[in-house]
Coordinates of C-alpha atoms in Angstrom, one line a residue:
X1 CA 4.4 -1.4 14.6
X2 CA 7.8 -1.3 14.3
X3 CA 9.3 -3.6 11.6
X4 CA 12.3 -4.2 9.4
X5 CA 12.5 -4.6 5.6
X6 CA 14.4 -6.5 2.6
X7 CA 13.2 -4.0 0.0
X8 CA 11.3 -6.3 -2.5
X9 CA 11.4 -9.7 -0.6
X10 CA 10.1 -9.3 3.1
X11 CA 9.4 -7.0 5.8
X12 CA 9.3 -8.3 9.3
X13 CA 7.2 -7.3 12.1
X14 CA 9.3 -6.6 15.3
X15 CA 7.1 -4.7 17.7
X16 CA 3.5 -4.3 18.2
X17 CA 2.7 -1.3 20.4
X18 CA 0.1 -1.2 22.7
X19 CA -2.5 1.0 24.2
X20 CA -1.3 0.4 27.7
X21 CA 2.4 1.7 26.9
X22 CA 3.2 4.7 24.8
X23 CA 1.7 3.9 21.2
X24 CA 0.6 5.7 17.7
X25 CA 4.1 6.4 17.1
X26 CA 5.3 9.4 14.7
X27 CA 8.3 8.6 13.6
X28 CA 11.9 6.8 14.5
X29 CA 14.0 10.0 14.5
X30 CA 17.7 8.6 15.5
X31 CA 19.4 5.1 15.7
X32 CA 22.9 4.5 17.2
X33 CA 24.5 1.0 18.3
X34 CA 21.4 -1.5 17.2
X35 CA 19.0 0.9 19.6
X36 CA 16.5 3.3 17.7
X37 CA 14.8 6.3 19.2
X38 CA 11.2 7.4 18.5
X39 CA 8.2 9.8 19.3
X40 CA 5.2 8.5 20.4
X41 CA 2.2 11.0 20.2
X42 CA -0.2 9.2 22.7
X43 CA -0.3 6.2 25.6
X44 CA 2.6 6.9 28.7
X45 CA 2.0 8.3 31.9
X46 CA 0.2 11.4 30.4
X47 CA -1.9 10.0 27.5
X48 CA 0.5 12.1 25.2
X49 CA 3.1 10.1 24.7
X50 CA 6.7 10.5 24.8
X51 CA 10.4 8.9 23.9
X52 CA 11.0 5.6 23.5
X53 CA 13.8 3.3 22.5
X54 CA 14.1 0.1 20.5
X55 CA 16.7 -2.3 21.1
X56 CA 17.0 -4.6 18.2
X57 CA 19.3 -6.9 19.4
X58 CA 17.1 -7.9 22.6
X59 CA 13.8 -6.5 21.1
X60 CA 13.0 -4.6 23.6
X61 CA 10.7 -1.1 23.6
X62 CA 11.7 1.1 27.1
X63 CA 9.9 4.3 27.7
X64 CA 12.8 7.0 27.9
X65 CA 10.5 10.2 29.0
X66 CA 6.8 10.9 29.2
X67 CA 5.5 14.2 27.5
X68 CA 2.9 16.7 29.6
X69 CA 0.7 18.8 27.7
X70 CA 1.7 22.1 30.4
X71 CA 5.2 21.7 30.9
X72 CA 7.3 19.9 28.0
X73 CA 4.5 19.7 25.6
X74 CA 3.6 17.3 23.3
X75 CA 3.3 15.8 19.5
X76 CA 0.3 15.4 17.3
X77 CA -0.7 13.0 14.9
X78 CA -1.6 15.1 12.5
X79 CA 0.1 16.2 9.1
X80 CA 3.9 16.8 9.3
X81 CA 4.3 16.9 12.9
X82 CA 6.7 14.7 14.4
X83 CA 8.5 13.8 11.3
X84 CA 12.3 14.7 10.6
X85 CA 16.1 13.6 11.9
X86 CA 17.0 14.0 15.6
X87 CA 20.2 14.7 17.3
X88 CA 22.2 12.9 20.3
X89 CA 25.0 14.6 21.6
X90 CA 26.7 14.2 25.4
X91 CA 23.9 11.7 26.3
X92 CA 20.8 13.7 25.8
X93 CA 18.8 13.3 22.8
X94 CA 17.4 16.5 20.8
X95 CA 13.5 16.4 19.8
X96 CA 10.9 19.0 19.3
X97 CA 7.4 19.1 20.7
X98 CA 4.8 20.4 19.0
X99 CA 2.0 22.3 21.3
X100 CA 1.8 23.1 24.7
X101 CA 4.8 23.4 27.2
X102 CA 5.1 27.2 28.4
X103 CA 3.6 29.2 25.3
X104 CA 1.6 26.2 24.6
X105 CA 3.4 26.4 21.3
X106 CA 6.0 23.4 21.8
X107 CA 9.5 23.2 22.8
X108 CA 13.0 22.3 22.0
X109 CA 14.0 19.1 24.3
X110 CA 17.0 17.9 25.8
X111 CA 16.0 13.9 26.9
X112 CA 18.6 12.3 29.1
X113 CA 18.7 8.5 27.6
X114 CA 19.5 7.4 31.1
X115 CA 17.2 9.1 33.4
X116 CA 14.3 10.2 31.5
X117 CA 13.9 13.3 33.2
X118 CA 12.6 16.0 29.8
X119 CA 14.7 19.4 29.7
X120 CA 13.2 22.5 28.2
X121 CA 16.1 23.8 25.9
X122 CA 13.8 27.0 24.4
X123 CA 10.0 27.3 24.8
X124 CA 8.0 28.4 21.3
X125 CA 6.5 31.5 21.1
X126 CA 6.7 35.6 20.3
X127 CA 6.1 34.5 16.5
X128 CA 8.3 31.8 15.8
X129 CA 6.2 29.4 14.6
X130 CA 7.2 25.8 15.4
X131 CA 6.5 23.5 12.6
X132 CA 7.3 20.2 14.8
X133 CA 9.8 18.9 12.4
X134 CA 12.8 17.1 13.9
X135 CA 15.3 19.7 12.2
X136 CA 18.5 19.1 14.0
X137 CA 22.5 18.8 13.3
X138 CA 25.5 17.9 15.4
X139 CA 27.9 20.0 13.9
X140 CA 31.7 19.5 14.5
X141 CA 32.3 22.6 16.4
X142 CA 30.8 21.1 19.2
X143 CA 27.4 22.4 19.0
X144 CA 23.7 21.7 17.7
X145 CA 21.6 23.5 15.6
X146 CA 17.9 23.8 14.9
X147 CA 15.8 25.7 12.5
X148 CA 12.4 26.6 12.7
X149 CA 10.5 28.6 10.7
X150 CA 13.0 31.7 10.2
X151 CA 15.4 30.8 13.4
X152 CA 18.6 29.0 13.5
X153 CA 19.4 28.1 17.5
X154 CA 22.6 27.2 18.6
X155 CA 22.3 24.2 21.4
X156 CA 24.8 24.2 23.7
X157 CA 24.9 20.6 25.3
X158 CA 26.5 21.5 28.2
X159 CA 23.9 23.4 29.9
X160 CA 21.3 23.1 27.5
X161 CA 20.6 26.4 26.1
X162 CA 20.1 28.0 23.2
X163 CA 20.9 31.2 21.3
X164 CA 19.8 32.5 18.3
X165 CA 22.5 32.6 15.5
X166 CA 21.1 33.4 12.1
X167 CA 17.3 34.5 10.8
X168 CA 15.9 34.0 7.4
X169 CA 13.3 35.9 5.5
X170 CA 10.0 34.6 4.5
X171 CA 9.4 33.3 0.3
X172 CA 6.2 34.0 0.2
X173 CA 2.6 34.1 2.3
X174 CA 2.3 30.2 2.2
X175 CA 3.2 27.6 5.0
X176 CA 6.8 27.2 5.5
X177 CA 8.8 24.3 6.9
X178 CA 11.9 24.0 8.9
X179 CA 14.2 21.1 6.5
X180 CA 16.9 18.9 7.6
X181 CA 20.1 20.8 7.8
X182 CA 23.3 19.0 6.6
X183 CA 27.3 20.0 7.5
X184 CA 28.9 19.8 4.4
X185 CA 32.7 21.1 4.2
X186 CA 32.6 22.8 7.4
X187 CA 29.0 25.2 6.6
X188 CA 25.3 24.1 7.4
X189 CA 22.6 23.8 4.7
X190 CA 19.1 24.1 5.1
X191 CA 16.2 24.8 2.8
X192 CA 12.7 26.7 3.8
X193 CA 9.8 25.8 1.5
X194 CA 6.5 26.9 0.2
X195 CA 3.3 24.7 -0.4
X196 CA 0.6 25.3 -3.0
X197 CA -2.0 27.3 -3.4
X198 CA 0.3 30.0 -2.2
X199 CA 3.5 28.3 -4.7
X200 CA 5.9 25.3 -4.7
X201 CA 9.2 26.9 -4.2
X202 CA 12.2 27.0 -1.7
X203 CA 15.0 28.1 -0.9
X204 CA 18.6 27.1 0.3
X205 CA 20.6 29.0 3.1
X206 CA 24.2 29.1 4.2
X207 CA 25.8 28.9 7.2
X208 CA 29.4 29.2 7.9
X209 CA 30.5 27.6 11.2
X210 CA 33.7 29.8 11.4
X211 CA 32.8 33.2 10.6
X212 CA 29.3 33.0 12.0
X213 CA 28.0 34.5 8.2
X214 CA 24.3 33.3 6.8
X215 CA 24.4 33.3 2.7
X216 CA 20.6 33.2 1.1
X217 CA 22.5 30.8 -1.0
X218 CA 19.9 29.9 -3.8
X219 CA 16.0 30.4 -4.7
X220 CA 13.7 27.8 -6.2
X221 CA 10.8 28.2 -8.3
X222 CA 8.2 25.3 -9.0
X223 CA 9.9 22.8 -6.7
X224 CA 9.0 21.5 -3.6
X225 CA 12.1 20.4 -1.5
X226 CA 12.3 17.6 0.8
X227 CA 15.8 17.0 2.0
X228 CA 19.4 17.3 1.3
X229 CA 21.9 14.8 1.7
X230 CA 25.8 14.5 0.5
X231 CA 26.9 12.4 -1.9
X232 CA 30.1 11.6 -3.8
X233 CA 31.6 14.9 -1.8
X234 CA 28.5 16.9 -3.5
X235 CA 25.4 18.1 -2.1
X236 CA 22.3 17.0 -3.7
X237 CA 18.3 18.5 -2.3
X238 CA 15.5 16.1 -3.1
X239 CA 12.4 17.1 -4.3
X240 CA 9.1 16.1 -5.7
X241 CA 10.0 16.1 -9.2
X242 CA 13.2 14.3 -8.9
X243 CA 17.2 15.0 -7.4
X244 CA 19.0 17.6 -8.0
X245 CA 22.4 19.0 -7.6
X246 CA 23.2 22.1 -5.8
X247 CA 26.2 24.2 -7.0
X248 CA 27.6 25.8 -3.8
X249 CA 30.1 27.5 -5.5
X250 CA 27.9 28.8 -8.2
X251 CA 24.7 29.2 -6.0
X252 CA 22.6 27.2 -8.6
X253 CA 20.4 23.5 -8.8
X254 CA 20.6 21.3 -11.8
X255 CA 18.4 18.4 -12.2
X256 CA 20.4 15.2 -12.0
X257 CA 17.8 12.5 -11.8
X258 CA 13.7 13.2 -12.8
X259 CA 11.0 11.0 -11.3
X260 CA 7.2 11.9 -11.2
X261 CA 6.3 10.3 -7.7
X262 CA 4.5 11.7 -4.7
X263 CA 7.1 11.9 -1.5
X264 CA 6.4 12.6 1.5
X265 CA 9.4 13.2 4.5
X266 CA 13.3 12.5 3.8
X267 CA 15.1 9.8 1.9
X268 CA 18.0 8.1 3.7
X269 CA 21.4 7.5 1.6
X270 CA 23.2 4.8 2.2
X271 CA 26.8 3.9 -0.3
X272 CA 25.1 5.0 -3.7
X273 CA 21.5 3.9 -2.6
X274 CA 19.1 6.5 -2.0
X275 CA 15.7 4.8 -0.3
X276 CA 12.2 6.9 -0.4
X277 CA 8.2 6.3 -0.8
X278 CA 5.4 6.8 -2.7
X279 CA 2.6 7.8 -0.7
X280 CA -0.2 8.0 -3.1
X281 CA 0.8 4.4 -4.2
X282 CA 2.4 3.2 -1.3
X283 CA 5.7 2.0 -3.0
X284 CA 8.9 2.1 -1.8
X285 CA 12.2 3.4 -4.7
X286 CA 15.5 3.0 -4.7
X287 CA 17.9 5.7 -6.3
X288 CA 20.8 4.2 -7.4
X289 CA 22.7 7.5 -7.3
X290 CA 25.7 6.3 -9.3
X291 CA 23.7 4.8 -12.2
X292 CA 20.8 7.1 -12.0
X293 CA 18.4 4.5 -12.1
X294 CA 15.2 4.1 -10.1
X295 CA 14.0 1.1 -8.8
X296 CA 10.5 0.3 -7.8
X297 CA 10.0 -1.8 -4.5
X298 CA 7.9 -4.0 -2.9
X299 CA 7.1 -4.0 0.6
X300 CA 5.5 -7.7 1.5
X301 CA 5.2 -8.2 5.5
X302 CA 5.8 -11.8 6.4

């Protein structure tokens, strides 16, 4: 389903997919003028699924491009895959596929809104691993960026093509993630992060959009990071233990608010409100950023 929410008072239903359209969505992964895109991992004209689009004003779900297993590839409904923050930028919309497409390792995707006709930006493969994580930033020099792994592409919209712009080194022998980058005062931010057994760690990376120079900014022990988002005109990383903030200037984190909770995916900041859930007990928290406070909330469908 696809619903809305009151955090503590109601939650409304507003579409029930169907096996006979795209369903068993992953995630909606970008939202723009009362419409919200979404990945779909099964149904279509494939039986993989594709992009769809919401219009909340009319309530109406239209398929925007079918996935194929051999040629764009496809999502999965397993684990991670699929989660994470899209792009849009000159009418296509970014996403990443998971398996398949030409090194039946997934692929970076351009989707025209209009026509849904699927573009392969960069095909996965020779050891990048693609973690399926919607990793993507329109940055203000006209350009989009994607990590993966230990690559950070350069999307140029224009033609849709990519070129590599910055590599990172590995923390440790454990699974690593792509995170949501952020522009924050003219750089990108982005975090790589370990899982246990092999460690909970990460670490932050730098990128400066005018000289082209990549800064291993800041390493992590005993954390496992989730997402950054700005705030106040200061970057903050969430975690599973809580938010912290992250000293450019002095390359360091500090712990600004503690929680004990079990998150899963990003938050989403809106004024001072930071909004997450609990997974293992199925609650939804709000961070009041400015107060520090966090509030527990219900989530009652009506």
């Amino acid at each position: 389903i696809i619903y809305s929410t009151a955090f503590g008072v109601s939650a409304n239903v507003l579409y029930n997919f169907s096996t006979s359209t795209m369903h068993t969505p992953i995630n909606l992964c970008y939202a723009e003028n009362n419409i919200v895109y979404g990945i779909a991992s099964l149904g279509g004209n494939n039986g993989v699924g594709g992009v769809f689009s919401y219009n909340t004003t009319t309530e109406v779900l239209t398929e925007i491009a079918h996935f194929d297993s051999s040629t764009t590839g496809r999502t999965s409904v397993n684990g991670n895959i699929g989660f994470g923050k899209a792009v849009k930028l000159g009418g296509y919309l970014y996403v990443i596929t998971q398996t398949g497409s030409t090194n039946n390792e997934g692929a970076i995707l351009a989707i025209d809104v209009v026509n849904s006709s699927p573009i392969i930006v960069y095909p996965f493969g020779g050891g990048i691993v693609n973690t399926g994580l919607q990793t993507f930033v329109s940055a203000t020099d006209g350009y989009v960026y994607e990590f993966t792994d230990r690559s950070l592409r350069k999307i140029d919209s224009t033609t849709n093509t990519s070129s590599l712009v910055a590599t990172t080194t590995t923390i440790n022998t454990g699974a690593e993630f792509g995170q949501p980058i952020i522009e924050f005062n003219g750089k990108l931010y982005w975090t790589i992060r370990a899982i246990p057994p092999n460690g909970a760690n990460y670490k932050i990376y730098e990128y400066d959009l005018a000289t082209g120079l990549t800064v291993d900014l800041v390493s992590v022990s005993g954390q496992i990071s989730l997402d950054l988002f700005e705030w106040n005109n200061n970057l903050y990383i969430l975690t599973l233990g809580g938010v912290f903030l992250v000293n450019v200037a002095g390359q360091s984190v500090s712990s600004y608010i503690s929680f004990s909770n079990v998150i899963r995916g990003q938050g989403a900041i809106d004024g001072d409100m930071l909004y997450y859930r609990d997974i293992s007990s199925d609650t939804y928290y709000v961070i009041d950023m400015s107060a520090q406070n966090v509030i527990s909330k219900s989530l009652n469908f009506i």
